[in-house]
Short mmCIF file of C-alpha atoms in Angstrom, two decimals:
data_model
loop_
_atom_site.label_atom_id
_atom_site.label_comp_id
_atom_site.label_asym_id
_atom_site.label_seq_id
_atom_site.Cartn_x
_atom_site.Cartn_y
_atom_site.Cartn_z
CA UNK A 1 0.00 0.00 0.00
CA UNK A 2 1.41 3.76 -1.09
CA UNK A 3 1.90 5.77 2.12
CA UNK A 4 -0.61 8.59 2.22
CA UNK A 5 1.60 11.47 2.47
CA UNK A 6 -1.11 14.71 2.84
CA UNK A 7 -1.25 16.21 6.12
CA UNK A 8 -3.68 18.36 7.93
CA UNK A 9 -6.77 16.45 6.69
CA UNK A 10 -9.51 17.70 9.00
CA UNK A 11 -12.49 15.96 7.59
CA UNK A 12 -13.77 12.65 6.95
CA UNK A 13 -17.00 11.13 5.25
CA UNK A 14 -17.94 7.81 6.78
CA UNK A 15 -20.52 5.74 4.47
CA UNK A 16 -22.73 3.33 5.94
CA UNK A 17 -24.97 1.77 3.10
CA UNK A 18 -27.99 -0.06 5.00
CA UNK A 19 -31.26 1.23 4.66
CA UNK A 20 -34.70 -0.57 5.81
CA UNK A 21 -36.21 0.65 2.12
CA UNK A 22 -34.38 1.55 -1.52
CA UNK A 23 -36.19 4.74 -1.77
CA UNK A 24 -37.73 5.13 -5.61
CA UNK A 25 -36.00 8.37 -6.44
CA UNK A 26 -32.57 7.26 -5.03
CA UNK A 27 -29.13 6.11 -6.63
CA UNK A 28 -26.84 6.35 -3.93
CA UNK A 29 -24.83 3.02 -3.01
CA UNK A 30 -26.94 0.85 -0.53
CA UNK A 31 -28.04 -2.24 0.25
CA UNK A 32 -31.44 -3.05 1.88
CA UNK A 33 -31.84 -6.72 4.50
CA UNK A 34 -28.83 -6.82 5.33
CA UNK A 35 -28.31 -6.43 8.97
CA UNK A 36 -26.11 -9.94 8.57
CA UNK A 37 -23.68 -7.84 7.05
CA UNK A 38 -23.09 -5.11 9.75
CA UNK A 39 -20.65 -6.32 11.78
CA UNK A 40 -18.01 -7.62 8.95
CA UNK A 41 -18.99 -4.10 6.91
CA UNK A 42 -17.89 -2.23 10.25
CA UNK A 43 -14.85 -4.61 11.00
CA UNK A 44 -13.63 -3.25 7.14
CA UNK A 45 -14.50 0.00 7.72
CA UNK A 46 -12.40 0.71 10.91
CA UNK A 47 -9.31 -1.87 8.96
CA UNK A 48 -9.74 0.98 5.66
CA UNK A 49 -9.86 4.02 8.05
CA UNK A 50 -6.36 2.49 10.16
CA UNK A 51 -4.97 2.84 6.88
CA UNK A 52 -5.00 6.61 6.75
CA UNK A 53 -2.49 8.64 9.01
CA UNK A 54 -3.67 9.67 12.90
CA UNK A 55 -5.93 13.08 11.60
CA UNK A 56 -7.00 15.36 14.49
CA UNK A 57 -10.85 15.80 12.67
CA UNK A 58 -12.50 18.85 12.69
CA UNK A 59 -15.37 17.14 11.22
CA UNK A 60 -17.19 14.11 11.01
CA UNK A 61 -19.96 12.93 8.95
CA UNK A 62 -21.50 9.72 8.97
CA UNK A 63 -23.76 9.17 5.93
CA UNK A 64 -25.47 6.59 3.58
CA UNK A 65 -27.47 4.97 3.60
CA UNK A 66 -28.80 5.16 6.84
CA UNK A 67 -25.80 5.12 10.07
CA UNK A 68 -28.63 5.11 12.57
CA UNK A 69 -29.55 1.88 11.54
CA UNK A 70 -26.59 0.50 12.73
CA UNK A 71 -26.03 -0.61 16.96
CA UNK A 72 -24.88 2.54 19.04
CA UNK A 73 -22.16 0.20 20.09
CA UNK A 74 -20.89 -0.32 16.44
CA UNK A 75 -21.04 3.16 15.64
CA UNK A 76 -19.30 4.12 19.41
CA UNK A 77 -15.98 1.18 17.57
CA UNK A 78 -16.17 3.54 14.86
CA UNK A 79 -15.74 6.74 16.95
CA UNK A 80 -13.00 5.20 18.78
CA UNK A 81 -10.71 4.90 15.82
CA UNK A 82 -10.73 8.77 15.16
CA UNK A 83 -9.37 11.77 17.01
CA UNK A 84 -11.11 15.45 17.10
CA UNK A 85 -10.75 19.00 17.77
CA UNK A 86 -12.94 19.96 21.35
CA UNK A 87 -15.23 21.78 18.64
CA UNK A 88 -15.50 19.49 16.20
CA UNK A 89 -19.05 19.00 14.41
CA UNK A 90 -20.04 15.40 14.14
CA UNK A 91 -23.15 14.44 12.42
CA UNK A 92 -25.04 11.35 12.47
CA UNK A 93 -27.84 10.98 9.56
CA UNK A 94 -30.92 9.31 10.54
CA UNK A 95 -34.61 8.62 9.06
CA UNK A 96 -37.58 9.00 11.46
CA UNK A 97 -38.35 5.35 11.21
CA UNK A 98 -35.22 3.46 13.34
CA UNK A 99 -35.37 5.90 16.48
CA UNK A 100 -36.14 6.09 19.76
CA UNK A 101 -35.52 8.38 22.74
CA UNK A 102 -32.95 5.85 24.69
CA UNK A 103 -31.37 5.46 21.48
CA UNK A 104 -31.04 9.06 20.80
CA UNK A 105 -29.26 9.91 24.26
CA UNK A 106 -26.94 7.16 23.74
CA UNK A 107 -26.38 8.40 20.11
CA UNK A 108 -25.22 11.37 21.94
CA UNK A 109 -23.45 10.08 24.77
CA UNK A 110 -20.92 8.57 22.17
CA UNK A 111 -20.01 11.74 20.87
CA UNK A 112 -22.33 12.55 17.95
CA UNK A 113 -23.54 16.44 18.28
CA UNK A 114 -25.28 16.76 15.00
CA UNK A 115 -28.09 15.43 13.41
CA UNK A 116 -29.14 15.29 9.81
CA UNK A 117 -32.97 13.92 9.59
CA UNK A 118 -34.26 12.88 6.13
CA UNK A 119 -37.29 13.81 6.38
CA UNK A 120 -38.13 14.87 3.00
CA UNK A 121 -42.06 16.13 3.27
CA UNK A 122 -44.16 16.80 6.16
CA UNK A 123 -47.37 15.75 3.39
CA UNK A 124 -47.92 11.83 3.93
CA UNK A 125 -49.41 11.72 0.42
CA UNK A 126 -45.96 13.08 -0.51
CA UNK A 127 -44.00 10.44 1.67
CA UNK A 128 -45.98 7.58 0.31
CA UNK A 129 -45.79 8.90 -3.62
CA UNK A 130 -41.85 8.60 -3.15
CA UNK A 131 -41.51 5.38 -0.80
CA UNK A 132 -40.68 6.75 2.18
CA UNK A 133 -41.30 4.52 5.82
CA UNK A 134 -42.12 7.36 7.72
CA UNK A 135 -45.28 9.68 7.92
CA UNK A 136 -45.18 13.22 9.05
CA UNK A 137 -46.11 12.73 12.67
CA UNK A 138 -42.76 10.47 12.90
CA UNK A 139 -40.79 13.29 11.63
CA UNK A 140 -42.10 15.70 13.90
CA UNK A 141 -42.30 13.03 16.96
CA UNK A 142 -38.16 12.30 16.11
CA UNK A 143 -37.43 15.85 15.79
CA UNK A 144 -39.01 16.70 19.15
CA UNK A 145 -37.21 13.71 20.78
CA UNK A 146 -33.87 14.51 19.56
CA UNK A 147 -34.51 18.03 21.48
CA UNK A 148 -35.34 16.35 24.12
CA UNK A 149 -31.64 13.77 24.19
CA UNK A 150 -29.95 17.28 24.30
CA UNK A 151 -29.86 17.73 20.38
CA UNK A 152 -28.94 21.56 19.62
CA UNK A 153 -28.03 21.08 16.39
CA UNK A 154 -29.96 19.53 13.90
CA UNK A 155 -30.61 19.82 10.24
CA UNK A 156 -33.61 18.58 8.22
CA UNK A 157 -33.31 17.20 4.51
CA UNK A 158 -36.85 18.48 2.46
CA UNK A 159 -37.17 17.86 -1.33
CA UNK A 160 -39.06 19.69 -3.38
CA UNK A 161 -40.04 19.62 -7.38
CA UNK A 162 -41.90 16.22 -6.75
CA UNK A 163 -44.48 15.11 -9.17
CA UNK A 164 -47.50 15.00 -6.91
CA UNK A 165 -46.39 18.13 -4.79
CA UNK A 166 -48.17 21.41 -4.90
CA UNK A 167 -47.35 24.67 -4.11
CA UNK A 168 -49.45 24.24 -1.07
CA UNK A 169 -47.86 21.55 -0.02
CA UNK A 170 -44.49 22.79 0.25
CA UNK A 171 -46.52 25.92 2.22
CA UNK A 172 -47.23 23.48 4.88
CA UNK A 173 -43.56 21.84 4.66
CA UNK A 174 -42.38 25.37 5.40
CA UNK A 175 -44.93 26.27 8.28
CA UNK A 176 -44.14 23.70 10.13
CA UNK A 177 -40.02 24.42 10.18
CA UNK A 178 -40.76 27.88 10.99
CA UNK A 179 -42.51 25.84 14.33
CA UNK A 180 -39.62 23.53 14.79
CA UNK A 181 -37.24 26.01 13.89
CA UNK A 182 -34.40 23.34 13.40
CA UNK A 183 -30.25 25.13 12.93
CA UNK A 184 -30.40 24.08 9.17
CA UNK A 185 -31.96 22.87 6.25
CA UNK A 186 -31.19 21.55 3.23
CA UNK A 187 -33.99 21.57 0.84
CA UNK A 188 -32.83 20.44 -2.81
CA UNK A 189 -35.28 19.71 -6.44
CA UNK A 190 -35.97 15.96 -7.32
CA UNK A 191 -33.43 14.63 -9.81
CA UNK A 192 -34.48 11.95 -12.17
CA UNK A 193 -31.53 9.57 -11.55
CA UNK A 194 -31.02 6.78 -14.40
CA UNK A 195 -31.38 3.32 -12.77
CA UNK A 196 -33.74 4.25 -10.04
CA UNK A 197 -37.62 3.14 -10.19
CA UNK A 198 -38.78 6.66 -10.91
CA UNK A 199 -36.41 6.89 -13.80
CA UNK A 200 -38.01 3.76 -15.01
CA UNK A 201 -41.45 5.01 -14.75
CA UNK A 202 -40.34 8.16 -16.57
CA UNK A 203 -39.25 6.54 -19.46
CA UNK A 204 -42.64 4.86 -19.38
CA UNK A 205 -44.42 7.44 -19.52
CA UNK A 206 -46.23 6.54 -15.76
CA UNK A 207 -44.54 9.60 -14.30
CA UNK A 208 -43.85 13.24 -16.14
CA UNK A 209 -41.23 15.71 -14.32
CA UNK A 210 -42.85 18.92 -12.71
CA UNK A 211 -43.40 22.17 -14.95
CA UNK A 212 -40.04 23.59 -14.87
CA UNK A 213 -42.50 27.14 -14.00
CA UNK A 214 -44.07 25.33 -11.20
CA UNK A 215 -40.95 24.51 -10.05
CA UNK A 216 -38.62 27.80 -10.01
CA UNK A 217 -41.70 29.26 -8.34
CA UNK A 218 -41.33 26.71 -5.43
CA UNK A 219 -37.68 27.83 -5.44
CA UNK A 220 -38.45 31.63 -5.17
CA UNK A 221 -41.17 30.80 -2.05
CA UNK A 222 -38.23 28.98 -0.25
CA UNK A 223 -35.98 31.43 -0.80
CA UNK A 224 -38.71 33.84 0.16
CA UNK A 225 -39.63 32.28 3.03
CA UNK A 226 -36.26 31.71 4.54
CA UNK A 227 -35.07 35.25 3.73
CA UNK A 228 -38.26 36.24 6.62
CA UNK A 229 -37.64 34.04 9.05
CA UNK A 230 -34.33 34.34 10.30
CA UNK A 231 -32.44 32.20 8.28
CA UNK A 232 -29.33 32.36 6.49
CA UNK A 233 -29.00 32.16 2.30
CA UNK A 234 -25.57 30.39 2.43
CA UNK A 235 -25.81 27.80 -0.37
CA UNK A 236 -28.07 27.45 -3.72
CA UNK A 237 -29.63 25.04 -1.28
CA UNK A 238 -29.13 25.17 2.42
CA UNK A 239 -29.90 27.54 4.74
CA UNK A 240 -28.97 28.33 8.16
CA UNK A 241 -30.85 29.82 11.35
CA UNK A 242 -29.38 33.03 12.33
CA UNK A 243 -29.25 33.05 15.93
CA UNK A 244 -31.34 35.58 18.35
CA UNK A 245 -28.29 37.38 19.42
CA UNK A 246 -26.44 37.93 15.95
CA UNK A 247 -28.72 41.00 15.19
CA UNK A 248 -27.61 43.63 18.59
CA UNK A 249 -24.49 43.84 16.57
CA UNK A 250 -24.44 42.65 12.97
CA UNK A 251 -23.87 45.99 11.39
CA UNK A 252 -21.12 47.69 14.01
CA UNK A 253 -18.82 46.10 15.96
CA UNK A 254 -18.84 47.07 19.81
CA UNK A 255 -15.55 48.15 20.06
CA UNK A 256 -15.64 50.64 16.62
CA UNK A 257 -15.17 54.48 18.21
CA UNK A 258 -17.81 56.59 17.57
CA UNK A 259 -16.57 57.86 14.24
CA UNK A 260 -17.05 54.74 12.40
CA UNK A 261 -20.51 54.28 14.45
CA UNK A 262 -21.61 57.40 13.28
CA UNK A 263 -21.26 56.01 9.51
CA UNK A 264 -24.24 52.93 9.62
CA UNK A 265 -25.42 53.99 6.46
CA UNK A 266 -22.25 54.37 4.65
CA UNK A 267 -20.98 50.49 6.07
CA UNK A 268 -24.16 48.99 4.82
CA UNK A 269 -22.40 50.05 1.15
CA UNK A 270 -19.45 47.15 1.77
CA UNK A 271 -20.10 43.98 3.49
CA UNK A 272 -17.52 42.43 6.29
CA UNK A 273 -16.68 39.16 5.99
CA UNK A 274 -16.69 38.54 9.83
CA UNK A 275 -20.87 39.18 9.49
CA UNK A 276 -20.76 36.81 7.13
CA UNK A 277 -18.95 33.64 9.02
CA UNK A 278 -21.57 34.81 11.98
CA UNK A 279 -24.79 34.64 9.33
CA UNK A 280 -23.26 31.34 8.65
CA UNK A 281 -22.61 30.28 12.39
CA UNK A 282 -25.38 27.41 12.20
CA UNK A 283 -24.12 26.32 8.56
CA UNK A 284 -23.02 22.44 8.27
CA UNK A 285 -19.09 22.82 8.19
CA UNK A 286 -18.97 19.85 6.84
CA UNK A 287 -20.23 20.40 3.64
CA UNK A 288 -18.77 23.80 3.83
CA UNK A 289 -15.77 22.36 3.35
CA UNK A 290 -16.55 20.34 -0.13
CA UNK A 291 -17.84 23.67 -1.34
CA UNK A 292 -14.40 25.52 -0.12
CA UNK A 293 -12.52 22.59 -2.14
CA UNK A 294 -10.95 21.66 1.19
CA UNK A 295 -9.35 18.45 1.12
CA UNK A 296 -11.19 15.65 2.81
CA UNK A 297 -11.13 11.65 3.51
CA UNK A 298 -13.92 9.06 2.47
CA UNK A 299 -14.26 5.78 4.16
CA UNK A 300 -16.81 2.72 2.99
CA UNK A 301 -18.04 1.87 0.04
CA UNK A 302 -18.52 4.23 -2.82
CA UNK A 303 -16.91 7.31 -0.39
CA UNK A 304 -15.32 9.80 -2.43
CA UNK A 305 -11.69 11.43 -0.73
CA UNK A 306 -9.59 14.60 -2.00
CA UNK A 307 -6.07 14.51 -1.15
CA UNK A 308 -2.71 14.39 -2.40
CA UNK A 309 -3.46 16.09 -5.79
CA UNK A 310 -6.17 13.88 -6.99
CA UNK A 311 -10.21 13.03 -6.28
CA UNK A 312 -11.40 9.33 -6.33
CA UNK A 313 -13.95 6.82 -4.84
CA UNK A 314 -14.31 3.92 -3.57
CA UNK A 315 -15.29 0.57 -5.38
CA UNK A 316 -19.41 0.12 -4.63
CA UNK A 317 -19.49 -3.87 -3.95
CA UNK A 318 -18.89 -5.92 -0.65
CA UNK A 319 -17.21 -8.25 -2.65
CA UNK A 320 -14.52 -5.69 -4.15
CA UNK A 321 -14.37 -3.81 -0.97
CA UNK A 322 -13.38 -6.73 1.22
CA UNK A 323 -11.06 -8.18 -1.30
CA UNK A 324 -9.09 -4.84 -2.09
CA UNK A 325 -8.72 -4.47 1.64
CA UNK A 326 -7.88 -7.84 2.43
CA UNK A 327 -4.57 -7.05 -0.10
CA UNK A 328 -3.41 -4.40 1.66
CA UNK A 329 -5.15 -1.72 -0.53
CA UNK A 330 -7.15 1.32 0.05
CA UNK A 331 -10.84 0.09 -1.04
CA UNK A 332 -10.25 2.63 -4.41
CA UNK A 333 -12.25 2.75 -8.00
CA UNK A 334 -9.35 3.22 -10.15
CA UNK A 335 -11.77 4.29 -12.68
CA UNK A 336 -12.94 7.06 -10.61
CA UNK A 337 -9.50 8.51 -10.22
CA UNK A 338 -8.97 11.72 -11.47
CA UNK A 339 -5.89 13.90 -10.94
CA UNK A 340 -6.37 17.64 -9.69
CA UNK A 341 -3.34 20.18 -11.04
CA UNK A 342 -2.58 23.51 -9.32
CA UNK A 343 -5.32 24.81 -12.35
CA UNK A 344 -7.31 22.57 -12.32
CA UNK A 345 -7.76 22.78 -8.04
CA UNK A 346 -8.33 26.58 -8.77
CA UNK A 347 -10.87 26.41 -11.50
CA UNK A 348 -12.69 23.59 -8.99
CA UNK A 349 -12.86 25.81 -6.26
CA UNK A 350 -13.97 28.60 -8.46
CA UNK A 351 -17.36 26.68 -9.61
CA UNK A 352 -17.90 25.01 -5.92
CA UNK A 353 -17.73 28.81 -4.51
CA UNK A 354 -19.93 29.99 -6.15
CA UNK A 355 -22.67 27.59 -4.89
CA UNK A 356 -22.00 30.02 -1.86
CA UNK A 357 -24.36 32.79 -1.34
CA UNK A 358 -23.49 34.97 0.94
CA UNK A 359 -19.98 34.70 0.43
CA UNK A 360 -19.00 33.73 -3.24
CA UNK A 361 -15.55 33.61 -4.89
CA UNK A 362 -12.87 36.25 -5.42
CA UNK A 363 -13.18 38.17 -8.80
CA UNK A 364 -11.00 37.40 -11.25
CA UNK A 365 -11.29 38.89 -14.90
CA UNK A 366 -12.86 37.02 -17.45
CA UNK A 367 -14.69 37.40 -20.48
CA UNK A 368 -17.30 34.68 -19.40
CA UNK A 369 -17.48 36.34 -16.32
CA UNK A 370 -17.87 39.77 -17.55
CA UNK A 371 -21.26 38.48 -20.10
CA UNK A 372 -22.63 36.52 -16.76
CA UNK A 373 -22.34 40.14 -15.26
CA UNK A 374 -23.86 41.78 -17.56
CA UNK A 375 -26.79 39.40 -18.26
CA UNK A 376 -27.27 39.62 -14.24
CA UNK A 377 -26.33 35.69 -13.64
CA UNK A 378 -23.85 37.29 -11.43
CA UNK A 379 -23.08 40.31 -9.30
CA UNK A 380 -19.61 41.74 -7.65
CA UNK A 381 -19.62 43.00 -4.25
CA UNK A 382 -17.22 44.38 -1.75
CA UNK A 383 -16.37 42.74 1.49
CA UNK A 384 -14.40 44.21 4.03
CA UNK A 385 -11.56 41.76 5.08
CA UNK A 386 -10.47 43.37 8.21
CA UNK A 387 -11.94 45.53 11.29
CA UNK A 388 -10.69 49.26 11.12
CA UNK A 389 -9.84 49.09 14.44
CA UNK A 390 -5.74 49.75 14.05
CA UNK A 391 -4.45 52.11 15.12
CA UNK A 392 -2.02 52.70 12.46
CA UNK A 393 -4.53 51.93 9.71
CA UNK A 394 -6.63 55.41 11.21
CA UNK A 395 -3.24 57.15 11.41
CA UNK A 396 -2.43 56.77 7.69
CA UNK A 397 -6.13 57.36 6.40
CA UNK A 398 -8.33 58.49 8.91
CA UNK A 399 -11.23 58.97 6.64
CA UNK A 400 -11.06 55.83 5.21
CA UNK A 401 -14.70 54.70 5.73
CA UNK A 402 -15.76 57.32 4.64
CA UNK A 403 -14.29 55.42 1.18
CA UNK A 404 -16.69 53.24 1.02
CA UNK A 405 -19.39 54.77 -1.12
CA UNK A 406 -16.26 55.60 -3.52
CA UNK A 407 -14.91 51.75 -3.58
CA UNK A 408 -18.39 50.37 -4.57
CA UNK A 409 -18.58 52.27 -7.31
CA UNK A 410 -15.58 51.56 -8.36
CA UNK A 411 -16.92 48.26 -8.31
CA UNK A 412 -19.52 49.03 -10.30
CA UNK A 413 -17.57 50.99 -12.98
CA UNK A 414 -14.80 48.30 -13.30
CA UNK A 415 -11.88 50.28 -11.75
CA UNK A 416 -9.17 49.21 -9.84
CA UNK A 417 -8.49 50.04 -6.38
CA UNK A 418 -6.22 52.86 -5.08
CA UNK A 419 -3.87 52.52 -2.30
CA UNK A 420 -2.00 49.69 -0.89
CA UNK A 421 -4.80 49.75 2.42
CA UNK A 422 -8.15 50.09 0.63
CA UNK A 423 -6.48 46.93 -1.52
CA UNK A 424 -5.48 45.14 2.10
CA UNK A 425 -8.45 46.08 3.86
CA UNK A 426 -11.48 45.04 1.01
CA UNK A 427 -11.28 42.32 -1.71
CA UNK A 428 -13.83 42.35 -4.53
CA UNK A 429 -15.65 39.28 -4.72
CA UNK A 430 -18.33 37.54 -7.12
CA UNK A 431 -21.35 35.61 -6.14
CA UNK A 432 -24.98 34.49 -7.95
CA UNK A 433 -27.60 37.05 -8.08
CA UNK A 434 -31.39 35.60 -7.88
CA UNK A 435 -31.57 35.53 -11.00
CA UNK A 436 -28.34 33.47 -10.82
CA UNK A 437 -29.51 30.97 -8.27
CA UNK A 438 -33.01 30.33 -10.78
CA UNK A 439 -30.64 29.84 -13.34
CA UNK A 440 -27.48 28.65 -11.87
CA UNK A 441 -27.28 25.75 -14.60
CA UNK A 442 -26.57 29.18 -16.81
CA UNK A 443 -23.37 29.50 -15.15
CA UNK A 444 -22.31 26.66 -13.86
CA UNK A 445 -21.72 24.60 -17.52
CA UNK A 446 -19.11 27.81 -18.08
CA UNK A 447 -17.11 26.64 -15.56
CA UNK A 448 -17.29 22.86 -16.79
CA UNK A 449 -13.50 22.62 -18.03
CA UNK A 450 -13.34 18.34 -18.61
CA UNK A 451 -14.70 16.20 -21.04
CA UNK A 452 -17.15 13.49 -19.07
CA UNK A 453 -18.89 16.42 -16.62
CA UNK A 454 -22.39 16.84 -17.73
CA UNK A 455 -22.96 20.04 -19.23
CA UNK A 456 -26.56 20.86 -17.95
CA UNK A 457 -24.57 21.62 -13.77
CA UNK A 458 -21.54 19.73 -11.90
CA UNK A 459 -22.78 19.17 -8.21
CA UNK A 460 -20.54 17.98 -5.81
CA UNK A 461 -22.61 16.06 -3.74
CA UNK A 462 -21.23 16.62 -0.62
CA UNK A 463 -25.24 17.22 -0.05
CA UNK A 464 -25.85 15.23 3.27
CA UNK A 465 -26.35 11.70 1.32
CA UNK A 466 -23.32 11.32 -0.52
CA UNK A 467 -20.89 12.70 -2.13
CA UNK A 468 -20.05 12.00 -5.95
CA UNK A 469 -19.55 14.32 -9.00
CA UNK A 470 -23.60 14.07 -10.26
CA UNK A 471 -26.34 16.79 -10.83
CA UNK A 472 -28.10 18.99 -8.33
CA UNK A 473 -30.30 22.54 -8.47
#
């Protein structure tokens, strides 16, 4: 086996492909009946993760598939192979059906401070149209337990875009998270998947996709509806709660002398980037990270890992899994391989930014760019990258904030910034507009730069199933 040279990897995927029920939408890698299976599948698993150097995690996510499924006790042999930071967030997905209370503290006891809950619809017509085990009242009843084990963090999984789903129905999806007010949610448009049973019966003409009208309209009420209660716009499809005591001082800081506090109007012209990371404070950091193009390690079958200048995943068969790591190997598709240069790393984290909202990707000049611009796919914006709080800084240009209103129009007018501190202290950076996010396939195929991506959007699933190079709104 080739020693595994990268250092400073501070996340890892763990994939754990039971599930009571092959949903009829769903392509991911797992395996229903099969609790047999568990405890040689978990033996593996901890054999492939002893292969990787001693990380210090500052996140870790067990997916699938469904992990609750599996014995606190197995997951608790999993937890004991890995280090973590004191603040790391660890997140255990779970579907309403497989839970109870006891299980839930115990859950927690182990270590695991996050949950994701794939709920999916709060309408039981909804549930039943797509296959799912659980009705509403389960989802609510789990939620309200997993409060109740000393869950504070907790993000729900909705879908929207579904065949038999109104507009009405997503209303009543939405009133009831503004009641349980969970930290996130992640609330992402059916994809017809080839190879799944609702592919099958859309080839056969027993299901048609949702008006593509219908559907940017459910989009805009979500966004809507988020953008008035309290939550954070932080990716094309998650959001995160803003919490209660964010707003006393989200436009000054409490230490800025009175000059600068004098100024509110003029700082709303340029954003600061620490407002931003506090918007974001209830964000899954996690899946922050895939969209940062941070490097990362997958374990079980199918996981995909980023390290050491290239992206791969693992083989998708019990069979090939065991046998690869019965060699000596690392449990790797060598037909997933694919080598990420110095370019190609910066193009990557180029289109992966900009599935971030609030805070986008630096501006660069570009003639694709430039027309996205100008057809309003995209819009530049300032950020402030430091607090004007030194003293030198006031010393050499005591009026600078008064600068603002002059550097956004600069902005505006394509012009360069003056000055060796208004460059330090504000970056210009790009992000989608709304018009954007409706249309983000628009501008995502212009940053498609390989033969083999689909041309319609790349998604790098590091959504809260799994993550794989696939298509997402």
């Amino acid at each position: 086996m080739e020693k595994i040279k990268e250092k400073n990897i501070d996340a890892i995927y763990i994939h754990i492909p039971f599930c009571d029920k092959k949903c009829e939408y769903c392509d991911f890698c797992t395996y229903i009946n099969m609790e047999k299976e568990y405890r040689k599948y978990v033996d593996y698993l901890i054999r492939e993760m002893r292969m990787y150097p001693k990380y210090k995690y500052d996140t870790i996510y067990f997916g699938g598939g469904t992990p609750s499924l599996l014995p606190v006790e197995m997951i608790r042999e999993i937890m004991d192979e890995l280090e973590w930071s004191e603040n790391a967030e660890i997140t255990l997905e779970l579907n309403p059906t497989d839970m109870t209370l006891e299980k839930l503290k115990e859950i927690r006891e182990i270590g695991i401070n996050r949950l994701s809950i794939g709920i999916q619809s709060f309408q039981n017509h909804v549930l039943k149209f797509i296959g799912r085990q659980h009705s509403s009242e389960d989802a609510i009843s789990v939620y309200k337990m997993a409060r109740e084990a000393g869950f504070e963090n907790i993000t729900v999984d909705l879908m929207f875009g579904i065949p038999n789903q109104s507009i009405e129905d997503l209303q009543k999806d939405l009133n009831i998270l503004k009641e349980l007010k969970p930290e996130n949610v992640s609330i992402y448009s059916l994809i017809w998947e080839e190879g799944t049973v609702f592919w099958s019966k859309l080839q056969k003409g027993i299901l048609s996709e949702i008006d593509q009208d219908v559907e940017a309209q459910m989009y805009e009420m979500i966004i809507e509806f988020f953008n008035e209660n309290r939550y954070c716009h932080y990716e094309i499809s998650n959001f995160a709660w803003i919490d209660g005591n964010f707003e006393k001082n989200k436009n000054i800081s409490e230490n800025c002398d009175s000059e600068i506090k004098n100024n509110e109007e003029i700082l709303k012209n340029v954003e600061d980037f620490e407002i931003i990371k506090k918007k974001q404070k209830n964000s899954g950091r996690h899946n922050l990270k895939y969209w940062r193009n941070i490097k990362f390690v997958g374990v079980g079958m199918s996981a995909a890992s980023y390290y050491s200048g290239n992206r791969h995943s693992n083989v998708r068969t019990f069979k090939k899994y065991y046998d690869l790591i019965d060699s000596g190997n690392l449990p790797i598709d060598e037909n997933t391989i694919e080598i990420v240069d110095e370019i190609e790393s910066e193009k990557l984290k180029k289109m992966l930014g900009l599935r971030l909202i609030q805070e986008g990707i630096e501006y660069f000049e570009d003639e694709k760019v430039e027309k996205l611009i100008k057809n309003g796919l995209l819009e530049k914006f300032v950020v402030r990258k430091i607090e004007f709080l030194d003293k030198n800084i006031r010393k050499t240009e005591k009026n600078i904030v008064t600068k603002e209103k002059e550097i956004k129009n600069k902005v505006k007018n394509n012009e360069d910034l003056d000055g060796n501190i208004v460059k330090n202290a504000y970056e210009i950076r790009l992000r989608l507009t709304k018009k954007g996010m409706l249309l983000a396939n628009d501008v995502f195929v212009e940053f498609i730069w390989k033969k083999g991506y689909n041309s319609v959007i790349v998604k790098y699933a590091a959504s809260q199933k799994e993550q794989e190079w696939n298509l997402i709104m």
